[in-house]
């Protein structure tokens, strides 16, 4: 049981490039989400999913796409990277079966130059 | 949408003293309030949570209180130790379909707690 796994851990992108941050969980959690963390801003919800085939926008969705084709995976796509997307990204998952606790992955540090 | 304010932004205490961090929220529909601890370079980890049907919850040296009328909740750490030094985040979410959180957490901006030996 690895929990929530994120890859890559570190990435440097050039402005305009696209990339995908991967997130996988092996706990059969129905809920998955992506947050970004910026200095002094706390964590802000980007997108979330309450089950396979269902996604919805959070607080700061612009510039990001998600899909949920399986229960286990929830990738986050940056379509055309901008310096404003330099941040630490956390994937999280949760389940009604675990009292709704949200478990975070280890984070992905992204720098856009 | 929900707005969560957290104070103070930094807190420095002597080892053995108590630390209190306070949060207020705006949406009366919120009913799940977790607290996360984040050490430098690490992921946020849940340390305690409270639901709206409970006014106080304790877990060893950590306690959380909730005042739904005033829309505020607080984290209390007693007998602080150097390993308590970290950034603490409060959060709030509405009730989900099953009666628990709807998982859409709104976070405060964090409190950097430093415990001086």
mmCIF file of C-alpha atoms in Angstrom:
data_model
loop_
_atom_site.group_PDB
_atom_site.id
_atom_site.type_symbol
_atom_site.label_atom_id
_atom_site.label_comp_id
_atom_site.label_asym_id
_atom_site.label_seq_id
_atom_site.Cartn_x
_atom_site.Cartn_y
_atom_site.Cartn_z
ATOM 1 C CA UNK A 1 0.000 0.000 0.000
ATOM 2 C CA UNK A 2 1.973 2.985 -1.285
ATOM 3 C CA UNK A 3 -0.714 5.604 -0.563
ATOM 4 C CA UNK A 4 -0.719 8.593 -2.900
ATOM 5 C CA UNK A 5 2.163 8.639 -5.383
ATOM 6 C CA UNK A 6 3.121 11.704 -7.407
ATOM 7 C CA UNK A 7 5.598 11.988 -10.254
ATOM 8 C CA UNK A 8 7.781 13.771 -11.070
ATOM 9 C CA UNK A 9 9.003 15.209 -7.799
ATOM 10 C CA UNK A 10 10.886 18.060 -9.493
ATOM 11 C CA UNK A 11 10.431 19.571 -12.956
ATOM 12 C CA UNK A 12 11.661 22.646 -14.778
ATOM 13 C CA UNK A 13 9.648 23.783 -17.777
ATOM 14 C CA UNK A 14 10.052 26.535 -20.305
ATOM 15 C CA UNK A 15 7.203 28.982 -20.837
ATOM 16 C CA UNK A 16 4.742 27.556 -23.335
ATOM 17 C CA UNK A 17 5.669 23.910 -22.814
ATOM 18 C CA UNK A 18 3.082 21.373 -21.757
ATOM 19 C CA UNK A 19 3.425 18.572 -19.268
ATOM 20 C CA UNK A 20 1.477 16.170 -17.114
ATOM 21 C CA UNK A 21 1.843 15.638 -13.384
ATOM 22 C CA UNK A 22 0.941 12.085 -12.514
ATOM 23 C CA UNK A 23 -0.980 11.024 -9.418
ATOM 24 C CA UNK A 24 -1.913 7.500 -8.444
ATOM 25 C CA UNK A 25 -3.444 6.006 -5.318
ATOM 26 C CA UNK A 26 -3.801 2.379 -4.353
ATOM 27 C CA UNK A 27 -6.347 2.788 -1.570
ATOM 28 C CA UNK A 28 -9.452 2.594 -3.785
ATOM 29 C CA UNK A 29 -10.416 6.109 -2.745
ATOM 30 C CA UNK A 30 -13.298 7.594 -4.672
ATOM 31 C CA UNK A 31 -12.164 11.181 -4.162
ATOM 32 C CA UNK A 32 -9.019 12.713 -5.665
ATOM 33 C CA UNK A 33 -7.917 16.294 -6.003
ATOM 34 C CA UNK A 34 -5.068 18.607 -6.938
ATOM 35 C CA UNK A 35 -3.922 21.569 -4.851
ATOM 36 C CA UNK A 36 -1.225 24.113 -5.476
ATOM 37 C CA UNK A 37 0.767 25.686 -2.678
ATOM 38 C CA UNK A 38 2.372 29.088 -3.011
ATOM 39 C CA UNK A 39 4.275 31.008 -0.291
ATOM 40 C CA UNK A 40 1.857 32.777 2.035
ATOM 41 C CA UNK A 41 -1.200 31.456 0.171
ATOM 42 C CA UNK A 42 -1.956 28.149 1.817
ATOM 43 C CA UNK A 43 -3.229 25.371 -0.428
ATOM 44 C CA UNK A 44 -5.691 26.155 -3.176
ATOM 45 C CA UNK A 45 -7.890 23.604 -4.910
ATOM 46 C CA UNK A 46 -7.327 23.317 -8.672
ATOM 47 C CA UNK A 47 -9.555 20.404 -9.757
ATOM 48 C CA UNK A 48 -11.189 17.477 -8.047
ATOM 49 C CA UNK A 49 -12.976 14.241 -8.829
ATOM 50 C CA UNK A 50 -15.542 12.292 -6.826
ATOM 51 C CA UNK A 51 -15.196 9.167 -8.948
ATOM 52 C CA UNK A 52 -14.056 7.736 -12.265
ATOM 53 C CA UNK A 53 -15.423 9.773 -15.162
ATOM 54 C CA UNK A 54 -16.353 12.748 -12.945
ATOM 55 C CA UNK A 55 -14.266 15.906 -12.581
ATOM 56 C CA UNK A 56 -14.999 19.438 -11.492
ATOM 57 C CA UNK A 57 -13.237 22.746 -11.064
ATOM 58 C CA UNK A 58 -11.894 24.075 -7.822
ATOM 59 C CA UNK A 59 -10.795 27.566 -6.863
ATOM 60 C CA UNK A 60 -7.965 28.061 -9.410
ATOM 61 C CA UNK A 61 -8.626 25.844 -12.467
ATOM 62 C CA UNK A 62 -7.404 28.107 -15.293
ATOM 63 C CA UNK A 63 -4.490 26.694 -17.278
ATOM 64 C CA UNK A 64 -5.002 23.141 -16.023
ATOM 65 C CA UNK A 65 -6.902 20.102 -17.282
ATOM 66 C CA UNK A 66 -7.690 16.838 -15.551
ATOM 67 C CA UNK A 67 -9.286 13.512 -16.376
ATOM 68 C CA UNK A 68 -10.286 10.504 -14.276
ATOM 69 C CA UNK A 69 -10.475 7.434 -16.463
ATOM 70 C CA UNK A 70 -9.757 5.036 -13.591
ATOM 71 C CA UNK A 71 -10.274 5.116 -9.835
ATOM 72 C CA UNK A 72 -6.515 4.971 -9.270
ATOM 73 C CA UNK A 73 -5.197 7.765 -11.500
ATOM 74 C CA UNK A 74 -5.809 11.489 -11.651
ATOM 75 C CA UNK A 75 -3.286 13.288 -13.901
ATOM 76 C CA UNK A 76 -2.991 17.075 -14.007
ATOM 77 C CA UNK A 77 -2.113 18.607 -17.375
ATOM 78 C CA UNK A 78 -0.532 21.997 -17.870
ATOM 79 C CA UNK A 79 -1.477 23.009 -21.396
ATOM 80 C CA UNK A 80 0.916 25.925 -21.942
ATOM 81 C CA UNK A 81 3.081 26.546 -18.908
ATOM 82 C CA UNK A 82 3.410 30.084 -17.551
ATOM 83 C CA UNK A 83 5.752 31.454 -14.855
ATOM 84 C CA UNK A 84 2.653 32.021 -12.671
ATOM 85 C CA UNK A 85 2.285 28.238 -12.517
ATOM 86 C CA UNK A 86 5.577 27.893 -10.663
ATOM 87 C CA UNK A 87 4.414 26.211 -7.476
ATOM 88 C CA UNK A 88 4.347 23.066 -5.404
ATOM 89 C CA UNK A 89 1.537 20.749 -6.472
ATOM 90 C CA UNK A 90 -0.076 18.260 -4.136
ATOM 91 C CA UNK A 91 -2.370 15.463 -5.126
ATOM 92 C CA UNK A 92 -4.750 14.159 -2.471
ATOM 93 C CA UNK A 93 -7.274 11.384 -2.070
ATOM 94 C CA UNK A 94 -9.984 10.460 0.371
ATOM 95 C CA UNK A 95 -12.898 8.181 1.010
ATOM 96 C CA UNK A 96 -16.106 7.985 2.991
ATOM 97 C CA UNK A 97 -14.734 4.677 4.291
ATOM 98 C CA UNK A 98 -11.877 6.452 6.083
ATOM 99 C CA UNK A 99 -13.939 9.136 7.747
ATOM 100 C CA UNK A 100 -13.394 11.558 4.894
ATOM 101 C CA UNK A 101 -9.769 12.217 5.815
ATOM 102 C CA UNK A 102 -7.772 13.593 2.908
ATOM 103 C CA UNK A 103 -4.309 12.105 2.364
ATOM 104 C CA UNK A 104 -1.714 14.074 0.455
ATOM 105 C CA UNK A 105 1.017 12.876 -1.868
ATOM 106 C CA UNK A 106 4.606 14.023 -1.361
ATOM 107 C CA UNK A 107 4.303 16.948 -3.756
ATOM 108 C CA UNK A 108 5.704 17.967 -7.115
ATOM 109 C CA UNK A 109 7.935 21.029 -7.316
ATOM 110 C CA UNK A 110 7.410 22.788 -10.648
ATOM 111 C CA UNK A 111 9.424 25.744 -11.926
ATOM 112 C CA UNK A 112 8.448 27.511 -15.147
ATOM 113 C CA UNK A 113 11.167 29.723 -16.609
ATOM 114 C CA UNK B 1 -17.482 30.460 -1.689
ATOM 115 C CA UNK B 2 -15.868 29.690 1.611
ATOM 116 C CA UNK B 3 -13.185 31.973 3.049
ATOM 117 C CA UNK B 4 -10.926 30.875 5.895
ATOM 118 C CA UNK B 5 -8.838 33.368 7.839
ATOM 119 C CA UNK B 6 -6.010 32.106 10.057
ATOM 120 C CA UNK B 7 -4.102 33.960 12.768
ATOM 121 C CA UNK B 8 -1.355 34.515 13.670
ATOM 122 C CA UNK B 9 0.827 34.011 10.609
ATOM 123 C CA UNK B 10 3.847 33.372 12.833
ATOM 124 C CA UNK B 11 4.030 32.212 16.433
ATOM 125 C CA UNK B 12 7.113 31.726 18.556
ATOM 126 C CA UNK B 13 6.910 30.008 21.963
ATOM 127 C CA UNK B 14 9.266 28.573 24.522
ATOM 128 C CA UNK B 15 9.425 24.829 24.931
ATOM 129 C CA UNK B 16 6.802 23.714 27.415
ATOM 130 C CA UNK B 17 4.495 26.662 26.773
ATOM 131 C CA UNK B 18 1.117 26.389 25.075
ATOM 132 C CA UNK B 19 0.362 27.550 21.524
ATOM 133 C CA UNK B 20 -3.009 28.628 20.160
ATOM 134 C CA UNK B 21 -3.866 29.154 16.509
ATOM 135 C CA UNK B 22 -7.234 30.588 15.524
ATOM 136 C CA UNK B 23 -9.300 30.363 12.350
ATOM 137 C CA UNK B 24 -12.546 31.905 11.226
ATOM 138 C CA UNK B 25 -14.724 30.805 8.331
ATOM 139 C CA UNK B 26 -17.459 32.498 6.359
ATOM 140 C CA UNK B 27 -19.805 29.761 5.082
ATOM 141 C CA UNK B 28 -22.324 28.601 7.668
ATOM 142 C CA UNK B 29 -22.773 25.390 5.633
ATOM 143 C CA UNK B 30 -19.225 24.266 6.511
ATOM 144 C CA UNK B 31 -19.208 21.487 9.036
ATOM 145 C CA UNK B 32 -15.853 19.710 8.784
ATOM 146 C CA UNK B 33 -12.702 21.393 10.137
ATOM 147 C CA UNK B 34 -9.349 19.601 9.884
ATOM 148 C CA UNK B 35 -5.919 20.804 10.959
ATOM 149 C CA UNK B 36 -2.794 19.880 9.042
ATOM 150 C CA UNK B 37 0.868 20.057 10.053
ATOM 151 C CA UNK B 38 3.471 20.586 7.372
ATOM 152 C CA UNK B 39 7.170 20.291 8.019
ATOM 153 C CA UNK B 40 9.604 21.980 5.657
ATOM 154 C CA UNK B 41 9.670 20.245 2.282
ATOM 155 C CA UNK B 42 7.098 17.652 3.332
ATOM 156 C CA UNK B 43 3.446 16.974 2.627
ATOM 157 C CA UNK B 44 0.647 18.282 4.859
ATOM 158 C CA UNK B 45 -0.439 15.665 7.375
ATOM 159 C CA UNK B 46 -3.704 15.593 9.266
ATOM 160 C CA UNK B 47 -3.214 16.001 13.010
ATOM 161 C CA UNK B 48 -6.775 16.442 14.226
ATOM 162 C CA UNK B 49 -10.211 17.270 12.886
ATOM 163 C CA UNK B 50 -13.608 18.225 14.250
ATOM 164 C CA UNK B 51 -17.133 18.090 12.924
ATOM 165 C CA UNK B 52 -19.923 20.504 13.634
ATOM 166 C CA UNK B 53 -21.747 18.223 16.042
ATOM 167 C CA UNK B 54 -18.782 18.367 18.432
ATOM 168 C CA UNK B 55 -17.554 21.428 20.356
ATOM 169 C CA UNK B 56 -14.145 20.138 21.409
ATOM 170 C CA UNK B 57 -11.862 17.246 20.618
ATOM 171 C CA UNK B 58 -8.589 16.224 22.240
ATOM 172 C CA UNK B 59 -5.744 13.966 21.230
ATOM 173 C CA UNK B 60 -2.932 13.914 23.784
ATOM 174 C CA UNK B 61 -1.305 17.374 23.696
ATOM 175 C CA UNK B 62 -3.495 18.647 20.863
ATOM 176 C CA UNK B 63 -7.035 19.930 21.124
ATOM 177 C CA UNK B 64 -9.409 21.688 18.775
ATOM 178 C CA UNK B 65 -12.419 23.775 19.739
ATOM 179 C CA UNK B 66 -15.287 24.869 17.517
ATOM 180 C CA UNK B 67 -17.780 27.673 17.947
ATOM 181 C CA UNK B 68 -20.307 27.393 15.115
ATOM 182 C CA UNK B 69 -22.268 30.439 16.225
ATOM 183 C CA UNK B 70 -19.200 32.646 15.949
ATOM 184 C CA UNK B 71 -17.804 30.653 13.005
ATOM 185 C CA UNK B 72 -14.409 30.119 14.499
ATOM 186 C CA UNK B 73 -12.273 27.185 15.546
ATOM 187 C CA UNK B 74 -8.930 26.947 17.268
ATOM 188 C CA UNK B 75 -5.985 24.593 17.648
ATOM 189 C CA UNK B 76 -4.409 24.275 21.081
ATOM 190 C CA UNK B 77 -1.039 22.617 21.605
ATOM 191 C CA UNK B 78 0.073 22.148 25.207
ATOM 192 C CA UNK B 79 3.559 21.396 26.525
ATOM 193 C CA UNK B 80 5.101 22.320 23.203
ATOM 194 C CA UNK B 81 8.248 20.550 22.054
ATOM 195 C CA UNK B 82 10.834 21.517 19.401
ATOM 196 C CA UNK B 83 9.428 18.827 17.093
ATOM 197 C CA UNK B 84 6.119 20.723 17.069
ATOM 198 C CA UNK B 85 7.868 23.402 14.989
ATOM 199 C CA UNK B 86 6.161 23.440 11.584
ATOM 200 C CA UNK B 87 3.544 25.257 9.540
ATOM 201 C CA UNK B 88 -0.016 24.531 10.656
ATOM 202 C CA UNK B 89 -3.009 24.915 8.362
ATOM 203 C CA UNK B 90 -6.653 25.009 9.261
ATOM 204 C CA UNK B 91 -9.298 24.141 6.687
ATOM 205 C CA UNK B 92 -13.051 23.942 6.272
ATOM 206 C CA UNK B 93 -15.453 22.093 4.023
ATOM 207 C CA UNK B 94 -19.158 21.496 3.636
ATOM 208 C CA UNK B 95 -20.964 18.297 4.304
ATOM 209 C CA UNK B 96 -20.899 15.680 1.565
ATOM 210 C CA UNK B 97 -23.551 13.235 0.442
ATOM 211 C CA UNK B 98 -22.598 10.619 3.031
ATOM 212 C CA UNK B 99 -22.709 13.074 5.892
ATOM 213 C CA UNK B 100 -18.998 13.670 6.037
ATOM 214 C CA UNK B 101 -16.823 16.161 4.201
ATOM 215 C CA UNK B 102 -17.460 16.957 0.576
ATOM 216 C CA UNK B 103 -13.648 17.020 0.332
ATOM 217 C CA UNK B 104 -13.518 20.521 -1.141
ATOM 218 C CA UNK B 105 -11.260 21.914 1.534
ATOM 219 C CA UNK B 106 -10.645 25.639 1.787
ATOM 220 C CA UNK B 107 -7.394 26.280 3.637
ATOM 221 C CA UNK B 108 -6.177 29.124 5.769
ATOM 222 C CA UNK B 109 -2.832 30.659 4.826
ATOM 223 C CA UNK B 110 -0.928 28.886 7.558
ATOM 224 C CA UNK B 111 0.842 29.614 10.827
ATOM 225 C CA UNK B 112 4.576 29.102 11.199
ATOM 226 C CA UNK B 113 5.067 27.792 14.730
ATOM 227 C CA UNK B 114 8.570 27.912 16.176
ATOM 228 C CA UNK B 115 9.227 26.213 19.507
ATOM 229 C CA UNK B 116 12.447 27.449 21.057
ATOM 230 C CA UNK B 117 14.349 25.023 23.266
#
